[in-house]
Coordinates of C-alpha atoms in Angstrom, one line a residue:
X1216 CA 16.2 -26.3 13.6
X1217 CA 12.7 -26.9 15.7
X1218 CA 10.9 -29.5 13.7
X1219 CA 14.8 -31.5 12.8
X1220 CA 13.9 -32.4 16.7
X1221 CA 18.3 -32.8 16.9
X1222 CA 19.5 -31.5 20.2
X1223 CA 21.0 -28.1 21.0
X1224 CA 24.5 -29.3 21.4
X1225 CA 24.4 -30.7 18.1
X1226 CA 22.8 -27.7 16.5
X1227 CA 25.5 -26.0 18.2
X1228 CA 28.2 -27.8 16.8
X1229 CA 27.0 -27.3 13.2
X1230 CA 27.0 -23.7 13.9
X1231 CA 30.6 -23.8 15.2
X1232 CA 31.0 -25.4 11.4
X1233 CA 29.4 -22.8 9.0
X1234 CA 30.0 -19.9 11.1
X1235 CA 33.0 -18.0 9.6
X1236 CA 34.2 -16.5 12.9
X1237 CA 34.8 -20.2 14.1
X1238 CA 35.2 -22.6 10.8
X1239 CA 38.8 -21.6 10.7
X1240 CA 40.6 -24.9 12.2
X1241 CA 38.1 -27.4 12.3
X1242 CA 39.5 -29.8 9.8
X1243 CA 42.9 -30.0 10.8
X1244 CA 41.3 -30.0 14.7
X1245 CA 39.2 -32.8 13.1
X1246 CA 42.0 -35.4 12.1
X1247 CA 44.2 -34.6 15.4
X1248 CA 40.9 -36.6 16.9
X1249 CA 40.5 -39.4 14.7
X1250 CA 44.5 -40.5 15.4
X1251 CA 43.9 -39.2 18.9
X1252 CA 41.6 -42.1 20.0
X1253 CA 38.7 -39.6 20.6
X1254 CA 35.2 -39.3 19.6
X1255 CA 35.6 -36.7 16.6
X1256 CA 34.3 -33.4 17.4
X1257 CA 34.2 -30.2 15.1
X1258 CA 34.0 -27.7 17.3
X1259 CA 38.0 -26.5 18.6
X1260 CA 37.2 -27.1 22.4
X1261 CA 40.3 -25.7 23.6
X1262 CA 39.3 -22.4 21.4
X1263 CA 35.9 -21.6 23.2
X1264 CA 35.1 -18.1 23.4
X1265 CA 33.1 -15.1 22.2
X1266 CA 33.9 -13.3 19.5
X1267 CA 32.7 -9.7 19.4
X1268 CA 32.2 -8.7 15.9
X1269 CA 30.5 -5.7 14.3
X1270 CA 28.4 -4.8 17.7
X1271 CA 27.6 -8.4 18.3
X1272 CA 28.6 -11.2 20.7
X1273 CA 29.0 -14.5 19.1
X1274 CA 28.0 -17.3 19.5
X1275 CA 25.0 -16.8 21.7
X1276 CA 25.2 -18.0 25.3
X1277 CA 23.0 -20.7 24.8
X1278 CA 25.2 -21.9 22.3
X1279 CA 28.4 -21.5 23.8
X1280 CA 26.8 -23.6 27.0
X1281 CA 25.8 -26.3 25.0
X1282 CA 29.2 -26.6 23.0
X1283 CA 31.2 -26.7 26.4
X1284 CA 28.8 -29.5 27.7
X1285 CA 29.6 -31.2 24.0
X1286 CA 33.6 -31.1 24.4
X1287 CA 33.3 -32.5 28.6
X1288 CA 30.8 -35.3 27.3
X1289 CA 33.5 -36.1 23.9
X1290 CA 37.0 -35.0 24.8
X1291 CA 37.3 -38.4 26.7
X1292 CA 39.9 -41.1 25.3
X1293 CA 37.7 -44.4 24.3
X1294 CA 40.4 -46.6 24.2
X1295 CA 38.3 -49.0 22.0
X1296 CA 38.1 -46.4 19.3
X1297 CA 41.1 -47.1 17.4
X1298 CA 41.6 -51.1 17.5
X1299 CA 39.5 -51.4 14.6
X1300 CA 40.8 -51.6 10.7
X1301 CA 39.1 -52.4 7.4
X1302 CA 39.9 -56.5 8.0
X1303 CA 37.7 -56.2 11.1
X1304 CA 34.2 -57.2 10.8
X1305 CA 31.0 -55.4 10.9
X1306 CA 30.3 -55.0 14.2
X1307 CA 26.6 -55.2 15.9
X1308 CA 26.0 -51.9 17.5
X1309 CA 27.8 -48.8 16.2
X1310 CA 28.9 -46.4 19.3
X1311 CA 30.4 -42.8 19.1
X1312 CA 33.7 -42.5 17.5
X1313 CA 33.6 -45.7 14.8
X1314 CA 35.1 -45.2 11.8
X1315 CA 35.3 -41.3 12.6
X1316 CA 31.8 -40.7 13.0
X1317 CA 29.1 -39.7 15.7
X1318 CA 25.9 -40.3 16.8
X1319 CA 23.4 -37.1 16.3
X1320 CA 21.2 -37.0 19.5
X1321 CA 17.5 -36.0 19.7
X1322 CA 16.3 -33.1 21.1
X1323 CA 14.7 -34.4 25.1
X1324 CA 11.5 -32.7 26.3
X1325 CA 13.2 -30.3 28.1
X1326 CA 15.9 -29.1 25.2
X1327 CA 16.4 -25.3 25.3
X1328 CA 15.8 -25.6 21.5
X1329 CA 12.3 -26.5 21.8
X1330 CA 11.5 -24.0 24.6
X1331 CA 13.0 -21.0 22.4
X1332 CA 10.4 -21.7 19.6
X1333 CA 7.6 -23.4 21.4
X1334 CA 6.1 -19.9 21.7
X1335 CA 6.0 -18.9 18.2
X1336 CA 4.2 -21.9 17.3
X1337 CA 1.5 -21.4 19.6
X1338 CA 0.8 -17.9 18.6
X1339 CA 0.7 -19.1 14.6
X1340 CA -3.3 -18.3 13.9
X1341 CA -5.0 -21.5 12.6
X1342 CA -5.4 -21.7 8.6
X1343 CA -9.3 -21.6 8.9
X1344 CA -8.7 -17.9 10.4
X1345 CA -6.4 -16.5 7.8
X1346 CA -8.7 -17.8 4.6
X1347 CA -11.2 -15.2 5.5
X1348 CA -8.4 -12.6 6.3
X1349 CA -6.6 -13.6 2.8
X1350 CA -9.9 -13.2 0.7
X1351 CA -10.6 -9.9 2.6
X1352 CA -7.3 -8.2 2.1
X1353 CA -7.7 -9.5 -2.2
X1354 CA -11.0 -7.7 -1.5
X1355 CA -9.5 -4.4 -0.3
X1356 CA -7.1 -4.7 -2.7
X1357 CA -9.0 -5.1 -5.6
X1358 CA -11.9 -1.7 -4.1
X1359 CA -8.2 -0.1 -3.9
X1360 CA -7.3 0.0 -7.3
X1361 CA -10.9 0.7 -8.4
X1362 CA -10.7 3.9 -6.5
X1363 CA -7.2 4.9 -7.4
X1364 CA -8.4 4.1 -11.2
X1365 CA -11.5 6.7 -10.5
X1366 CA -9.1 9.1 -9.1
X1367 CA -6.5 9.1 -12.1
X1368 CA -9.4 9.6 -14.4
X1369 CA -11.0 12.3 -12.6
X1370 CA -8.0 14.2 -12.3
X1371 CA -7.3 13.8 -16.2
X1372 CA -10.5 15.1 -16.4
X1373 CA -10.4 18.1 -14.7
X1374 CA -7.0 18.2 -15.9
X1375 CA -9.3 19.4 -19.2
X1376 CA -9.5 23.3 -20.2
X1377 CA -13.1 22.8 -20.6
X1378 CA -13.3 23.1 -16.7
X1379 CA -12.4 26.5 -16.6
X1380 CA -9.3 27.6 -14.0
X1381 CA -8.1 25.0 -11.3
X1382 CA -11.0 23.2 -13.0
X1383 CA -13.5 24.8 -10.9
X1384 CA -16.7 23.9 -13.5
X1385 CA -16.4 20.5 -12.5
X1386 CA -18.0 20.4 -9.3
X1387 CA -21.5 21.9 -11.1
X1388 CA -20.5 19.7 -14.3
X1389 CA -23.9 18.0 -14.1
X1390 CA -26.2 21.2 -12.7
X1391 CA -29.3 22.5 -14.7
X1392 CA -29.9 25.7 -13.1
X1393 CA -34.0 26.9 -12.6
X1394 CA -35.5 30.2 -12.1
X1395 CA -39.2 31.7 -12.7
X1396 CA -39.6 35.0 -14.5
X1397 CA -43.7 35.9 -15.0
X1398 CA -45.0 33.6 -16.9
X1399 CA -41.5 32.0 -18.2
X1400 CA -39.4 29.1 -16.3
X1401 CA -35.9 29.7 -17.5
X1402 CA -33.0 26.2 -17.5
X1403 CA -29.5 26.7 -17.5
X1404 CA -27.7 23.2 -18.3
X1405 CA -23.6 23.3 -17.4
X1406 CA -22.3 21.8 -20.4
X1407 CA -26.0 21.4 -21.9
X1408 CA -28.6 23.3 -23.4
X1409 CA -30.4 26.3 -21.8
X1410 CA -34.3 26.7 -22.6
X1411 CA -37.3 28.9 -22.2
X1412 CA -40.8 27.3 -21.1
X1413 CA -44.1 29.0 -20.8
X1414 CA -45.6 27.8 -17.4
X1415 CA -49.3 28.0 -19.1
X1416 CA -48.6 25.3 -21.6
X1417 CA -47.6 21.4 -20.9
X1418 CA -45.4 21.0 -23.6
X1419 CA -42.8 23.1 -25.6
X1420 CA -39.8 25.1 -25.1
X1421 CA -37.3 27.6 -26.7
X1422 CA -34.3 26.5 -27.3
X1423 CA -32.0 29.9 -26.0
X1424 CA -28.2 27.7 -27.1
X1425 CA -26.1 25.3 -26.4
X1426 CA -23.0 25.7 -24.1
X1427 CA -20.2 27.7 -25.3
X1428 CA -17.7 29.0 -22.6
X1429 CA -17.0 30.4 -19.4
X1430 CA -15.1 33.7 -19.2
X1431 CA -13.3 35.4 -15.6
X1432 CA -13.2 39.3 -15.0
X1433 CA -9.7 39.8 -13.6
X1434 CA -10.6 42.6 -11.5
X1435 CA -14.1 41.6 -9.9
X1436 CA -13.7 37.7 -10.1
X1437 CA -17.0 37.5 -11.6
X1438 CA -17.6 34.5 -13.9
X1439 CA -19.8 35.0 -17.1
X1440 CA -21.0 31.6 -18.5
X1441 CA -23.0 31.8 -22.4
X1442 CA -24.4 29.4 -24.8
X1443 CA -25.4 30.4 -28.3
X1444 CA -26.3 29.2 -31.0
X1445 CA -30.1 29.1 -30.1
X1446 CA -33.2 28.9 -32.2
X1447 CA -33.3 32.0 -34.7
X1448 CA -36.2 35.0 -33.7
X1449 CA -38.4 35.3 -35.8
X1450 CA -37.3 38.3 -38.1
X1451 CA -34.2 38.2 -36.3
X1452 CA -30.9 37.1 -34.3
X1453 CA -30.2 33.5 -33.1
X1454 CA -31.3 33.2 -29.0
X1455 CA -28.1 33.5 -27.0
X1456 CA -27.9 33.0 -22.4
X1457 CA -25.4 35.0 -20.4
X1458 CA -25.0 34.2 -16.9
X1459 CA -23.4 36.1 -14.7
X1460 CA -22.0 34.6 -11.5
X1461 CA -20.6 36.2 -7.9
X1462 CA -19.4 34.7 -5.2
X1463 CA -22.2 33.0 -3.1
X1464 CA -22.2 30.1 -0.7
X1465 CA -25.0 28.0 -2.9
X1466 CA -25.2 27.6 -6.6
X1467 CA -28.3 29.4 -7.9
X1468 CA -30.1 32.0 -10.4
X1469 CA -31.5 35.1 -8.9
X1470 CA -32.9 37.3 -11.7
X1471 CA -33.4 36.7 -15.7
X1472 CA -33.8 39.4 -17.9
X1473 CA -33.8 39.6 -21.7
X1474 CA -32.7 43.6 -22.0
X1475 CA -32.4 42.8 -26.1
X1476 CA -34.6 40.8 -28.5
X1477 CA -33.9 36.9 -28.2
X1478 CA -30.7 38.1 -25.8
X1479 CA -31.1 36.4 -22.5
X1480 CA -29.2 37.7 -19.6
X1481 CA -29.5 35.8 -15.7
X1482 CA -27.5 36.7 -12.4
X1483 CA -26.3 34.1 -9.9
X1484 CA -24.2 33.1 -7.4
X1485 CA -21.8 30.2 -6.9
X1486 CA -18.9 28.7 -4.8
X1487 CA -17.3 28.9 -8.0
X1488 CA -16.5 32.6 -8.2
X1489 CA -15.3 32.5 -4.6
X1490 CA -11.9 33.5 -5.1
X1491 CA -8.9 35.9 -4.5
X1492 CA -9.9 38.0 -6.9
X1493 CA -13.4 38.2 -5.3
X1494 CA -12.3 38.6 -2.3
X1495 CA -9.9 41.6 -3.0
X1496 CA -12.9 43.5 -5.1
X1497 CA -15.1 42.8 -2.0
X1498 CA -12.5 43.9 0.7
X1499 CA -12.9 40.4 2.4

């Protein structure tokens, strides 16, 4: 409608045309002019009214305005209109009316139809300001996905029964866990190895077993953690870690004992074991 640059009365008419609550009559309304000896018009001027359908008011009173100015400015016999038939010759100028048809007028400088949607086109942002918005939002879009693609796997991860309940081994997944004992620095790898070093020597260690499983006592909460599987005593059993975990604000080893030959047993705390059952035992 804005960039045809055809005035509002026009626009109007055409409206009158399409719109269903008005199309009704227009053709036969249409040939009563052309016999009439008046510039054709589309719209039924002796019909104009709103129409209140569904809630709304129709047509808009900037419309209906601009229709009633149409039928004062064409409803006036031309009495030159009619004299001409298909011997006549071509004329020089064509006015309203000829033939049946009717000059389309321009929208003037002050048409209501440019005012309504001058102020939309000045608040449309140049193009050299949305290019860096465009490539910015393709940008967020594409960290988006990464994210949600890191999030889906995580949670099939943990998802895992490795993790232990609610998949609470997941959060110390990657921890190795350190404590001194004399003259022995003890490792505890989640998911790894676990090792004895003798502080006195710069190289070597005892391998104590490899991760095997995590265990929950359903009456204290307490989580007991063990790899096996370690290298064999001499004249004996294969070395074997048990750690025993409570409920403690930082995940850590307090004591390491080995109350057996080549069987390795360490205390801790942990986040972890922080639960109901803990809770209940402890009277929390």
């Amino acid at each position: 409608i804005y960039y045809s640059g055809v005035a509002l009365q026009d626009i109007a008419e055409l409206l009158y045309v399409v719109a269903p609550e008005t199309n009704e009559d227009i053709l036969s309304n249409y040939e009563q002019q052309i016999k009439s000896c008046v510039v054709p018009i589309l719209v039924p001027c002796n019909k104009l009214d709103t129409i209140e359908k569904n809630g709304r008011i129709f047509p808009p009173e900037i419309f209906l305005n601009s229709v009633k100015q149409l039928c004062d400015r064409m409803m006036l016999p031309t009495p030159d209109l009619c004299p001409y038939s298909a011997t006549d010759s071509i004329p020089n100028s064509v006015h309203d009316g000829f033939l049946g048809y009717r000059h389309v007028q321009s929208a003037a400088d002050g048409d209501e139809v440019l005012q309504l949607f001058q102020a939309p086109q000045k608040i449309q942002p140049p193009l050299t300001e949305l290019e860096p918005l465009s490539t910015q939002l393709k940008q967020t879009g594409s960290k988006l996905r990464s994210t949600q693609s890191q999030i889906d796997n995580m949670t099939t991860e943990i998802a895992e029964d490795k993790y232990g309940k609610d998949g609470e081994l997941y959060a110390i997944r990657d921890e190795c866990l350190t404590i001194q004992q004399g003259k022995y620095e003890y490792r505890l790898c989640i998911f790894g190895s676990s090792s004895q070093r003798d502080t006195s020597s710069k190289s070597g260690k005892t391998d104590l077993g490899k991760w095997e499983d995590i265990e929950i006592d359903r009456e204290t909460g307490e989580r007991t953690l063990t790899w096996t599987e370690g290298a064999k005593c001499w004249n004996g059993p294969k070395r074997s870690a048990t750690l025993h975990l409570t409920c403690g604000g930082e995940t850590k080893l307090l004591t390491a004992d080995e109350p057996d030959t080549c069987r390795y047993v360490f205390t801790g705390t942990s986040h972890i074991a922080c639960d109901e059952i803990s809770k209940a035992h402890n009277r929390l």
